[in-house]
Amino acid sequence: MLRSHTCGELRLTDINTEVTLAGWVQRVRNKGGLIWVDLRDRYGVTQLIFEEGSTDKALLDKAASLGREFVIQASGKVIERTSKNDKIPTGAIEVKAETLEVLNAAKVPPFIIEDETDGGDELRMKYRYLDLRRNVVREKLQLRHRMMQETRKYMDAQDFIEVETPVLIKSTPEGARDFVVPSRVNPGEFYALPQSPQTFKQLLMVSGFDRYFQIVKCFRDEDLRADRQPEFTQIDCEMSFVTQEDILNTFEGLVRHLFTNAKEVQLGEVERMTFADAMKYYGNDKPDLRFDMKFAELNDVAQGKGFAIFDQAELVVGICATGAGEYTRKQIDALTEWVKRPQIGAKGLVYVKCNDDGTYKSSVDKFYSQDDLKAWAEKVNAKVGDLILVLSGDAKSTRKQMSELRLKMGEDLGLRDRNVFKPLWVVDFPLLEWDEETQRFHAMHHPFTSPKTEDIPLLETDPGAVRANAYDLVINGVEIGGGSIRIHDRPTQQLMFKHLGFTDEEAQKQFGFLMEAFEYGAPPHGGIAFGFDRFCAIFGGSDSIRDYIAFPKNNSGRDVMIDSPSTIADEQLKELSIQVELKKG
C-alpha cells in the first residue's frame, strides 16, 4: 500500500505515530519558511506541515512547487496542531512531513474543487471526474451506496431472490419510446433496451420464483427534466400469491427500513388515499402532504350572484393560505401574473383577505356581500389573518392550475421542509385513460395491470370508470414507486389488449409468449418498481437526480464528458446493414 492511513483517519490518539499518506493537494499555504499543504482523499483532509529549520531546503522547495490537485505521497510524524480547526475531524492534528513524492503532477483544474465551486453545471459535467472529487457530490453517491446495500439487506431478509433480466429485449409499442439496438447477425431487425423488466418479472412468477427483486438499469427515450434521465435505476420487485394489501405492507417495510438505516429517520404513518380523492382535494395524483391547503369546491356558494366568470365555470375551487392575509396588492398581482403564465394557463385569480376585525376584503366585492364571503371562508376553513385564493373554469384544467398554485404557496410560505417526510399510498387508479391525440384509451400504468373484478363489466359500457388494482408510493409530492396486481390469465389479458386497441394478431406478435406462459399455470401475482434515483434525491434533499448518478446526461441527453451520442463509422453501419438519411427541417 502507498499509504498507512487515510486522510480522514488520524486523531490526537495518533500523536507521535509515523504515517504515510497519499492523496490530492487541496490547497497550499506558503508563508516563506512555513508551508502547509491540505491533503485530500475520499475519506477527508489532513494538514501537512513543512517548516524551515526542521525540514531540509530541498523538501521545502518541493512542497512550495506543489499545485492544486497534484497527486502526492508524504511521510512523517503526527503532531498536535497549535491552531486547531474544529470544522474537520482531523483538525486537532497535522503531519510534520519528512518525505514528499509527487506521484502525478496536475494541470490547473477548470473549476475550484471544493464544496463551494465556481464551475457551472455544463463545465462540471464535462469534467465530471473532477466534480466527483468534491465532498458534496461524493456524499450523494455514498448515500446511494448505503441505500443500495440496505435495500439488498431488507429484500434478502424477506426471502426475495435477486435475478438479472436481459438488457437486449423486444420493442413494444406501449409507454415511452424505446432505445433500439441493431442486430448485426439479423439484418434489419432490432433489439430494444428495457423500459422496465415488466414481462420478465411476470415470467419469473410463472417460473415459481415467488419473490423476485432486482436493482436494474432501465432506458426511456423521452424528454428530460430534473427527475428524468434516459437511463435510470429501479428497485424492481414482484411477488406471487399475494393481495394488494400484502404488497403495500411489504414495501412500506422496505421504505421504513431505508429511512431508519440510510437516513436515521423514523417514518410516521403512511397515509392512504384514493386517486379520486387525490384529484379532488389536491389536483394531482402525487399530492405533497407536508402542508394542508386542501381544495374546497365553491360552486354552491359562489355561483348565481351575477359574477359571469364563476357562473359560467364548470368548477369554482379555492384554497386557504394560512397566515397570508397580510399579502400586499403587489404580491397578489404577482401571483395573478404567475397563474396566467402559459405553463399554468389560468385566466385570472380571485382573492379574499380575512381581516383582523373579522371582515373580508376581496377582488370581487362588487358581486359578493360579507355574508357571501364568510360562506367561502367557512368552506375553506379560513380564519382571521388567512388568504383565500380562488380559480375557476373547466374542472380538469382548473384542478391542475390550482395544484400548481397550491405548491407555489407551500413553497413561498416555507411549508415544504426538506427535512420533513410525508409518505402516501395513492390507490384505486383508473385502469385506462383517454388520449385525445390517438382518440383511444391507453393503459394508465401498463397493459398487464388487472382491473378490479367488480369493475370488469364496465369495460364494455364505461371503460374510463374501470378502476385498477394499482398503487403509487408518493413522498413529499414526488412519485417514488408504482405497481399493481397483474393479470395472470389469458382471457383477461386478451380482453385488456382488445380494449387498448390491439388486434389479435398484434397482441400475439407483441406478447404471445406471455399469454402462452399464462396457460402453463401462472399464479396470482403483483409487484412494484421504485425509482431508485428519485429515492436517493428525496433522501438527499435535492430536486434533481443528476448528482446521485455517477456519470449523468445533460438536458439534451448528451454525455458532454465523452461526447456521446456520436456518429459511427461507415464500415460499422455497413456491417449493421444500416443506411443513415437525416431529414431536413
PDB file of C-alpha atoms in Angstrom, residues 321-327 353-356 382-387:
ATOM      1  CA  ALA A 321     -53.190  30.078   2.594  1.00  0.00           C
ATOM      2  CA  THR A 322     -52.893  30.171   6.383  1.00  0.00           C
ATOM      3  CA  GLY A 323     -51.388  33.413   7.708  1.00  0.00           C
ATOM      4  CA  ALA A 324     -51.049  35.011   4.263  1.00  0.00           C
ATOM      5  CA  GLY A 325     -53.767  37.611   4.844  1.00  0.00           C
ATOM      6  CA  GLU A 326     -51.050  40.273   5.088  1.00  0.00           C
ATOM      7  CA  TYR A 327     -50.097  39.784   1.428  1.00  0.00           C
ATOM      8  CA  LYS A 353     -58.381  38.531   2.692  1.00  0.00           C
ATOM      9  CA  CYS A 354     -59.680  37.558   6.134  1.00  0.00           C
ATOM     10  CA  ASN A 355     -59.078  40.796   8.045  1.00  0.00           C
ATOM     11  CA  ASP A 356     -58.170  41.044  11.721  1.00  0.00           C
ATOM     12  CA  ALA A 382     -60.183  30.145   6.670  1.00  0.00           C
ATOM     13  CA  LYS A 383     -59.631  32.130   9.857  1.00  0.00           C
ATOM     14  CA  VAL A 384     -58.635  35.693  10.686  1.00  0.00           C
ATOM     15  CA  GLY A 385     -55.288  36.508   9.015  1.00  0.00           C
ATOM     16  CA  ASP A 386     -55.691  33.959   6.219  1.00  0.00           C
ATOM     17  CA  LEU A 387     -55.828  34.451   2.453  1.00  0.00           C
TER      18      LEU A 387
END
